[in-house]
mmCIF file of C-alpha atoms in Angstrom:
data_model
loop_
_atom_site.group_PDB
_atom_site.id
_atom_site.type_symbol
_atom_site.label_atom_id
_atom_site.label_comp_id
_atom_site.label_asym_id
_atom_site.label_seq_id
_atom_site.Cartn_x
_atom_site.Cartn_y
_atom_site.Cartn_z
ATOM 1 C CA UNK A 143 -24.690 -8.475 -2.319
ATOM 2 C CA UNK A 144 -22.395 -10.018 0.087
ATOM 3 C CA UNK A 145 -20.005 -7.983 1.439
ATOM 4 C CA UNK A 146 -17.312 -10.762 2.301
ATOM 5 C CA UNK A 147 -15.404 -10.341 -1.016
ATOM 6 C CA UNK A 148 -14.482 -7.253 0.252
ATOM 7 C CA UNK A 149 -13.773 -8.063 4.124
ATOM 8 C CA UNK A 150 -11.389 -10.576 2.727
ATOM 9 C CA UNK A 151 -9.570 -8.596 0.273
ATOM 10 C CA UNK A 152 -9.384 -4.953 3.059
ATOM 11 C CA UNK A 153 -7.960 -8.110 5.692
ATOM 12 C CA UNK A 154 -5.467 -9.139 2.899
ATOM 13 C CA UNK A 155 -4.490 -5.223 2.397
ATOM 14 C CA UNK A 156 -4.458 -4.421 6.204
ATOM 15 C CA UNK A 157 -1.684 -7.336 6.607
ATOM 16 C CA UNK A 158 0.651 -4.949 4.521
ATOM 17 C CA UNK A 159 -0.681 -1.354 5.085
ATOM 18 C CA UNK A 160 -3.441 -0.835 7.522
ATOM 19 C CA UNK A 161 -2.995 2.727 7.425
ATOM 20 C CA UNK A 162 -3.804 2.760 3.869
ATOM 21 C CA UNK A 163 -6.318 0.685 3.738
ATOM 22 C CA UNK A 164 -7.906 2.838 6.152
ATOM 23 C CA UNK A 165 -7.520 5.959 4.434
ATOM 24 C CA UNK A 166 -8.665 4.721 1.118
ATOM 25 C CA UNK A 167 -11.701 3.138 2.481
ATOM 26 C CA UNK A 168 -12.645 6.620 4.550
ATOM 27 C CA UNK A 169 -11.804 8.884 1.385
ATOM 28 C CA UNK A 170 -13.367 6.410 -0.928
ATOM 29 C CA UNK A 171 -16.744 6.522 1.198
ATOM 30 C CA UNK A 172 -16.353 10.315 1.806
ATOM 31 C CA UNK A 173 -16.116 11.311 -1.863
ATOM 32 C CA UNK A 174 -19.486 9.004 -2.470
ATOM 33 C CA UNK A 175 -17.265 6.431 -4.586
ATOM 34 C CA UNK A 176 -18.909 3.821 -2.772
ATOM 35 C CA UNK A 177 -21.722 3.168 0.200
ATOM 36 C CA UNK A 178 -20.215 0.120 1.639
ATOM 37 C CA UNK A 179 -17.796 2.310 3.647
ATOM 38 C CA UNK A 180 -19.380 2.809 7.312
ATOM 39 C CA UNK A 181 -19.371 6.373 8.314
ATOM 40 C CA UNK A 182 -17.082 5.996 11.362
ATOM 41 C CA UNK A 183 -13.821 5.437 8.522
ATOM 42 C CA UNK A 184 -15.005 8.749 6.931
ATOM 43 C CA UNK A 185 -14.456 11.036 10.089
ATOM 44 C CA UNK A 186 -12.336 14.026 9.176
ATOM 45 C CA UNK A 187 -10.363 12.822 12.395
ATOM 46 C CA UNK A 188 -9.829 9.223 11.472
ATOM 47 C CA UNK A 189 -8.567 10.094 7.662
ATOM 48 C CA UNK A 190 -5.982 12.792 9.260
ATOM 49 C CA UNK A 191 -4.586 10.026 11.758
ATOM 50 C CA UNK A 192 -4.634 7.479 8.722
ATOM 51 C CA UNK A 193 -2.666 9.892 6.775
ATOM 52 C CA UNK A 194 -0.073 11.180 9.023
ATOM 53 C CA UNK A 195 0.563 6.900 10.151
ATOM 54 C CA UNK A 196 0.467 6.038 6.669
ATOM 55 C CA UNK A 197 3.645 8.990 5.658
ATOM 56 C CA UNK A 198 5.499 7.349 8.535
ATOM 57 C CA UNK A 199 5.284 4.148 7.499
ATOM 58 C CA UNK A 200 5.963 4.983 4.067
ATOM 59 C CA UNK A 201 9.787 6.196 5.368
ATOM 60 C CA UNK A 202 9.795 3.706 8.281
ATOM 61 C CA UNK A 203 8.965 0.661 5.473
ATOM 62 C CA UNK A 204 11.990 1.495 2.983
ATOM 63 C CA UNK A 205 14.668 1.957 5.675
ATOM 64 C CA UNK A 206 16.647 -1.938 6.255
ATOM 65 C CA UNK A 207 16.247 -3.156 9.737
ATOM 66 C CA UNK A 208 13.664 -0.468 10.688
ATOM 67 C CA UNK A 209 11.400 -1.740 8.619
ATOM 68 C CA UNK A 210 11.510 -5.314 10.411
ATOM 69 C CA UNK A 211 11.294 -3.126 14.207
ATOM 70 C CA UNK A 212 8.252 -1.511 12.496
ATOM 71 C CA UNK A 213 6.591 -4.616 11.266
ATOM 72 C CA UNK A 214 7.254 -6.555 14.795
ATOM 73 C CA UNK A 215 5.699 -3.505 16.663
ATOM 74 C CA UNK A 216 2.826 -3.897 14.310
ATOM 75 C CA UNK A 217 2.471 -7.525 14.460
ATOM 76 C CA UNK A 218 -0.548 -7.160 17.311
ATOM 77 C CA UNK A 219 -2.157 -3.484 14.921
ATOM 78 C CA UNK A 220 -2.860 -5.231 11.259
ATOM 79 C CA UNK A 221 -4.366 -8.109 12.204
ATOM 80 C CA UNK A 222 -6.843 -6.002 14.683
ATOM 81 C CA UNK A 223 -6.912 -3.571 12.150
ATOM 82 C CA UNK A 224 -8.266 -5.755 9.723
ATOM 83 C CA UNK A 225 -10.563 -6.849 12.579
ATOM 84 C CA UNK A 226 -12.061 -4.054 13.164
ATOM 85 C CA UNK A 227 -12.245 -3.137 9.448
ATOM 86 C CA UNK A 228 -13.909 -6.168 8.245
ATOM 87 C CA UNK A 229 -16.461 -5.793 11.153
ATOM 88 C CA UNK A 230 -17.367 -2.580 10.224
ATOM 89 C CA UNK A 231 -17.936 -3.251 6.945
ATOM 90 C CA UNK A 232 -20.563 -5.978 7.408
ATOM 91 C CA UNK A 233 -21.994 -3.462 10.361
ATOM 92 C CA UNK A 234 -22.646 -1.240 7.083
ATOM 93 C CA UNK A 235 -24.320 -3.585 4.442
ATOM 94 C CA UNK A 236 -25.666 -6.293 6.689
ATOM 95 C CA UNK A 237 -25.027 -8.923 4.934
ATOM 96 C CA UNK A 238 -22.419 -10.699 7.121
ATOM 97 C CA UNK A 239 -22.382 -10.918 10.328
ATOM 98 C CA UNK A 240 -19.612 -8.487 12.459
ATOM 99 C CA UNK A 241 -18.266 -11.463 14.014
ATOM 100 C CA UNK A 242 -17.688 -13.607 10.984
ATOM 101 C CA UNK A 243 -16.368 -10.509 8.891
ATOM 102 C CA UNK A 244 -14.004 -9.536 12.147
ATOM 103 C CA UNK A 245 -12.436 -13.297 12.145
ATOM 104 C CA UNK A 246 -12.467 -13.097 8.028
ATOM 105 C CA UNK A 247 -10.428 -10.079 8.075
ATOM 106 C CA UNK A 248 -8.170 -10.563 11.250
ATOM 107 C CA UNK A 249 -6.866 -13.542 10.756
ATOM 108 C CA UNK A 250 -6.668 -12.898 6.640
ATOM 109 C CA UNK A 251 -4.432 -9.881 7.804
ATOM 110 C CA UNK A 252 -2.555 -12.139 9.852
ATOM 111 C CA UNK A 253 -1.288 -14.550 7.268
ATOM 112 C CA UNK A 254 -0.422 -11.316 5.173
ATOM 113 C CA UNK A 255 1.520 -9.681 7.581
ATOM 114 C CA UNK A 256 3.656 -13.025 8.638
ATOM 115 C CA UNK A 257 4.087 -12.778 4.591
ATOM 116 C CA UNK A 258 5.082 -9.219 4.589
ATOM 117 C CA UNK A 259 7.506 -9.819 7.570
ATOM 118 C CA UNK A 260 8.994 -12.670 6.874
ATOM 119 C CA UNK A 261 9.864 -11.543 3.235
ATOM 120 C CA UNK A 262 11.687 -8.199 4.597
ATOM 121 C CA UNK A 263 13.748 -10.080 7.089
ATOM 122 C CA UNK A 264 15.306 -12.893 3.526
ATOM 123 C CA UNK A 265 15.659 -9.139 1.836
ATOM 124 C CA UNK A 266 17.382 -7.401 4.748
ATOM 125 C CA UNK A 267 19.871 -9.974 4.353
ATOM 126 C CA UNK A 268 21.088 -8.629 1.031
ATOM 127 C CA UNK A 269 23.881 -6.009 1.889
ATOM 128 C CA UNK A 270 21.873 -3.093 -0.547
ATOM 129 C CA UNK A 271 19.191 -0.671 0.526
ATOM 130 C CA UNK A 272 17.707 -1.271 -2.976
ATOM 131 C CA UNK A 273 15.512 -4.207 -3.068
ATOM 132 C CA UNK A 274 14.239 -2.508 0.635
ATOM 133 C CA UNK A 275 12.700 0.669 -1.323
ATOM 134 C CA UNK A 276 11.105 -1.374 -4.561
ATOM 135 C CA UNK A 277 10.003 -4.017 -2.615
ATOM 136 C CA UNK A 278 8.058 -1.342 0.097
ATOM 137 C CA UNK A 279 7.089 0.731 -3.073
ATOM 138 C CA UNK A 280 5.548 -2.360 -5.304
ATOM 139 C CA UNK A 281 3.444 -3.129 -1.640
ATOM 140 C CA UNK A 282 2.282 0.252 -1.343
ATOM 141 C CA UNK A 283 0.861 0.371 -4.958
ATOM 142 C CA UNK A 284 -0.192 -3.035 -4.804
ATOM 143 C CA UNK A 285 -2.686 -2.018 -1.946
ATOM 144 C CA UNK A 286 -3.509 0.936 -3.612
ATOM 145 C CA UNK A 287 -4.696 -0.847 -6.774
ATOM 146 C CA UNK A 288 -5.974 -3.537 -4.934
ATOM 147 C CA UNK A 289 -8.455 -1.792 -2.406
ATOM 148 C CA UNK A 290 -9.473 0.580 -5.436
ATOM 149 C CA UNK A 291 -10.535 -2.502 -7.492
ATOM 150 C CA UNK A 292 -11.866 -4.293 -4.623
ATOM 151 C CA UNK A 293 -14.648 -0.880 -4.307
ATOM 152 C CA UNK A 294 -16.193 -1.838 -7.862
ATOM 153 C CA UNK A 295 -15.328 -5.379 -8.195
ATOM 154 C CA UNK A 296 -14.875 -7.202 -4.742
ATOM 155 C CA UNK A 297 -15.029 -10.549 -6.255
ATOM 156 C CA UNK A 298 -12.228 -10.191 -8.708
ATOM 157 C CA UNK A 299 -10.016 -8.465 -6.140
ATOM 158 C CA UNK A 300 -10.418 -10.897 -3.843
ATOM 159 C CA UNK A 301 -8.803 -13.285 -5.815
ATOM 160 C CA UNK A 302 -6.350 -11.396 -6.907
ATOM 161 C CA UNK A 303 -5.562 -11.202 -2.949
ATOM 162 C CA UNK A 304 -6.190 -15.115 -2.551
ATOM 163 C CA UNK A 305 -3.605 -15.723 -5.498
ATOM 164 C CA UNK A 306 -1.559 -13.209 -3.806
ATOM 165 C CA UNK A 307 -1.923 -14.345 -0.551
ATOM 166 C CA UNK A 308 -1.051 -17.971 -1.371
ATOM 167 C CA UNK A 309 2.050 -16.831 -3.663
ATOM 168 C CA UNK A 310 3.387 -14.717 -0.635
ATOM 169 C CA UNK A 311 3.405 -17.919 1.616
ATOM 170 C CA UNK A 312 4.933 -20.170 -0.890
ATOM 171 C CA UNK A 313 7.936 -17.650 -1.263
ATOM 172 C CA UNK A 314 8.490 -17.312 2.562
ATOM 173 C CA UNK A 315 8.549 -21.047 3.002
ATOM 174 C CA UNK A 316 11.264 -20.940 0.268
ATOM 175 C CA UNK A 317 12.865 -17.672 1.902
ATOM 176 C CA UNK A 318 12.660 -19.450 5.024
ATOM 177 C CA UNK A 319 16.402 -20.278 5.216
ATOM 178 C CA UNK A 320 17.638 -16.634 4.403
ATOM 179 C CA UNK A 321 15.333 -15.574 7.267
ATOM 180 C CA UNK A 322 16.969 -17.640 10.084
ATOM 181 C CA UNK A 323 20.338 -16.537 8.873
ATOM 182 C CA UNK A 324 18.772 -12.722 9.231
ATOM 183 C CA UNK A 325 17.834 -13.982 12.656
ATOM 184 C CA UNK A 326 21.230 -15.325 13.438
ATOM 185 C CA UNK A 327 22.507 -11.958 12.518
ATOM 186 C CA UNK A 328 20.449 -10.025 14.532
ATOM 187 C CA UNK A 329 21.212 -12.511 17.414
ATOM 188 C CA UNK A 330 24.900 -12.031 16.544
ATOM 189 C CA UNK A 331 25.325 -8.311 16.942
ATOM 190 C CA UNK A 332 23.502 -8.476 20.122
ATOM 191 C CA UNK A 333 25.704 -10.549 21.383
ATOM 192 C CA UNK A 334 28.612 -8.405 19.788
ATOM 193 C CA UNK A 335 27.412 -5.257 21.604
ATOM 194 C CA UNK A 336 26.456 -7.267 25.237
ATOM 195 C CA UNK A 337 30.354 -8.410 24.955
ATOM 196 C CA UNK A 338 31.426 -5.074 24.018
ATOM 197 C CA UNK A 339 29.877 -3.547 26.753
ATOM 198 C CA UNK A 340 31.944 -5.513 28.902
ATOM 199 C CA UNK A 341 29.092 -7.362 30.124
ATOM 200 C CA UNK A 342 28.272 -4.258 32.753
ATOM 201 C CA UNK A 343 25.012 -3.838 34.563
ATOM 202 C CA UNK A 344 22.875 -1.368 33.746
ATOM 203 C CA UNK A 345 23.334 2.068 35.771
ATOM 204 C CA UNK A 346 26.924 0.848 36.765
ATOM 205 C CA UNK A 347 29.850 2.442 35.700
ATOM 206 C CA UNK A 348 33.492 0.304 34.949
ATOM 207 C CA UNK A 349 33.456 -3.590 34.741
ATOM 208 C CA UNK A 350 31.387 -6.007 36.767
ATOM 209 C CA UNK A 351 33.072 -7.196 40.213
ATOM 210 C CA UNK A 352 33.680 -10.156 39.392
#
């Protein structure tokens, strides 16, 4: 059976949470839940690291503004995640080759991630910490249920992710305006805080001279 379904839908789920995707992957192959897992994600080690990364983005994702410095820092980590995923996944059944499967799931987490962004950045513009918590809550169990579907039926969750996937992109094209006023904030209360400073160099106390 080809093991593509599956690349696609752990790329999809590594664009919003690689850390769980990990970690459900390793646990799911330790336990004996499935064989498609390769043994390198089911390293005591690996799952431990997965974990601890996975409780800090848990807090990190539901806090406004930190979540968007979070997902920028991991702009370069999901998409490789779901790289290196996807590669080792068709290392284990053989089916795909690790090339194809690392391109499948890279640039499929990617896409998800630019969704994931760009949709905290139109929420951060509401004034509430609210939406921030559901929406990072509704993501977390929507990899959950996702990844644990995509173990015994890879087809089906794959697309559900494709359906998701697509969805996600249609809202941030709508969202798109609400973004650039979140980045014309941002760019705002930089400028606020370089003014306030008084416009001094670094490492020099009082005004500039001149």
């Amino acid at each position: 059976m080809s093991v593509l379904p599956l690349v696609f839908t752990s790329g999809w789920a590594s664009g919003i949470n690689a850390y769980a995707v990990v970690l459900l992957l390793g646990v799911f192959g330790a336990t004996g839940l499935t064989d498609e897992v390769p043994a390198s994600l089911q390293r005591t080690d690996v799952l431990i690291v997965a974990a601890v990364l996975f409780l800090c983005e848990a807090v990190a994702d539901k806090i406004p503004y930190v979540d968007t410095v979070w997902d920028t820092a991991h702009t370069v980590i999901r998409p490789v995640a779901g790289g290196v995923v996807g590669a080792l996944l068709a290392g284990q059944s053989g089916s795909l080759s690790d090339i194809t499967a690392g391109v499948v799931g890279g640039s499929t987490a990617l896409a998800s991630h630019f969704v994931k962004a760009g949709t905290r950045m139109a929420v951060n513009t509401s004034p509430e910490p609210f939406s921030n918590i559901v929406l990072s809550t509704a993501e977390d169990l929507g990899v959950a249920g996702i990844v644990t579907f995509a173990v015994f039926h890879p087809t089906a969750a794959a697309i559900i992710a494709a359906v998701l996937l697509a969805t996600g992109l249609a809202v941030l094209v709508f969202l798109w305006s609400r973004i650039r006023r979140f980045l014309r904030r941002r760019a705002q209360r930089r400028e606020e805080k370089r003014l306030a400073d008084g416009g001094r160099i670094p490492g020099r106390a009082g005004p500039p001279p001149w």
